[in-house]
Amino acid sequence: MTDETADTEFPRTIGKVATRELAAHGYTRYAHLTTVSAATLLAIHGVGPKAVRILTEELAARGLAFAT
């Protein structure tokens, strides 16, 4: 069995389902997240408020942010 989250740079704390769904939509790097809004990510099944909060914090730590 392979680790489906291995091809992303997102922290495991967002959850396997959120990581898998983000990757399925083409979001595997923090830079990819700067092209979409948090609301867009929340509309993806399996990506909830906790995942978006963690990703918001991770983006900010890198000087990045979701698109507005």
mmCIF file of C-alpha atoms in Angstrom:
data_model
loop_
_atom_site.group_PDB
_atom_site.id
_atom_site.type_symbol
_atom_site.label_atom_id
_atom_site.label_comp_id
_atom_site.label_asym_id
_atom_site.label_seq_id
_atom_site.Cartn_x
_atom_site.Cartn_y
_atom_site.Cartn_z
ATOM 1 C CA MET A 1 0.000 0.000 0.000
ATOM 2 C CA THR A 2 1.372 3.411 -0.913
ATOM 3 C CA ASP A 3 1.082 6.619 1.049
ATOM 4 C CA GLU A 4 -1.365 8.732 -0.941
ATOM 5 C CA THR A 5 -0.199 11.889 0.850
ATOM 6 C CA ALA A 6 3.486 11.470 -0.067
ATOM 7 C CA ASP A 7 3.266 13.652 -3.181
ATOM 8 C CA THR A 8 2.075 16.768 -1.362
ATOM 9 C CA GLU A 9 3.887 19.182 0.908
ATOM 10 C CA PHE A 10 0.898 19.634 3.210
ATOM 11 C CA PRO A 11 1.101 18.609 6.870
ATOM 12 C CA ARG A 12 -0.495 15.338 7.907
ATOM 13 C CA THR A 13 -2.548 17.231 10.469
ATOM 14 C CA ILE A 14 -5.031 18.301 7.786
ATOM 15 C CA GLY A 15 -6.079 14.667 7.469
ATOM 16 C CA LYS A 16 -5.727 11.976 4.837
ATOM 17 C CA VAL A 17 -9.094 12.617 3.216
ATOM 18 C CA ALA A 18 -8.445 16.346 2.833
ATOM 19 C CA THR A 19 -4.952 15.709 1.480
ATOM 20 C CA ARG A 20 -6.233 13.135 -1.001
ATOM 21 C CA GLU A 21 -9.065 15.364 -2.193
ATOM 22 C CA LEU A 22 -6.808 18.398 -2.568
ATOM 23 C CA ALA A 23 -4.385 16.317 -4.636
ATOM 24 C CA ALA A 24 -7.246 14.974 -6.745
ATOM 25 C CA HIS A 25 -8.116 18.587 -7.575
ATOM 26 C CA GLY A 26 -4.502 19.387 -8.496
ATOM 27 C CA TYR A 27 -3.470 21.094 -5.260
ATOM 28 C CA THR A 28 -0.254 19.510 -4.031
ATOM 29 C CA ARG A 29 1.936 22.529 -3.213
ATOM 30 C CA TYR A 30 1.405 25.657 -1.156
ATOM 31 C CA ALA A 31 1.930 27.750 -4.293
ATOM 32 C CA HIS A 32 -1.102 26.023 -5.848
ATOM 33 C CA LEU A 33 -3.271 27.220 -2.965
ATOM 34 C CA THR A 34 -2.506 30.867 -3.730
ATOM 35 C CA THR A 35 -4.607 30.522 -6.885
ATOM 36 C CA VAL A 36 -7.827 29.580 -5.068
ATOM 37 C CA SER A 37 -9.918 30.984 -2.248
ATOM 38 C CA ALA A 38 -10.520 29.257 1.068
ATOM 39 C CA ALA A 39 -14.210 29.113 0.131
ATOM 40 C CA THR A 40 -13.355 27.155 -3.006
ATOM 41 C CA LEU A 41 -11.439 24.613 -0.958
ATOM 42 C CA LEU A 42 -14.259 24.324 1.565
ATOM 43 C CA ALA A 43 -16.564 23.386 -1.308
ATOM 44 C CA ILE A 44 -14.452 20.288 -1.979
ATOM 45 C CA HIS A 45 -15.931 17.239 -0.279
ATOM 46 C CA GLY A 46 -13.564 16.121 2.475
ATOM 47 C CA VAL A 47 -11.906 19.495 2.995
ATOM 48 C CA GLY A 48 -13.269 21.078 6.138
ATOM 49 C CA PRO A 49 -12.687 24.120 8.315
ATOM 50 C CA LYS A 50 -9.882 22.447 10.283
ATOM 51 C CA ALA A 51 -7.888 21.693 7.135
ATOM 52 C CA VAL A 52 -8.409 25.208 5.783
ATOM 53 C CA ARG A 53 -7.385 26.751 9.124
ATOM 54 C CA ILE A 54 -4.178 24.714 9.203
ATOM 55 C CA LEU A 55 -3.416 25.529 5.569
ATOM 56 C CA THR A 56 -4.068 29.225 6.225
ATOM 57 C CA GLU A 57 -1.510 29.132 9.033
ATOM 58 C CA GLU A 58 1.002 27.232 6.902
ATOM 59 C CA LEU A 59 0.576 29.674 4.026
ATOM 60 C CA ALA A 60 1.050 32.656 6.353
ATOM 61 C CA ALA A 61 4.228 31.116 7.759
ATOM 62 C CA ARG A 62 5.554 31.090 4.184
ATOM 63 C CA GLY A 63 4.419 34.625 3.404
ATOM 64 C CA LEU A 64 1.600 33.336 1.216
ATOM 65 C CA ALA A 65 -2.200 33.486 1.315
ATOM 66 C CA PHE A 66 -5.250 32.088 -0.417
ATOM 67 C CA ALA A 67 -6.566 34.055 -3.383
ATOM 68 C CA THR A 68 -9.329 36.508 -2.537
#
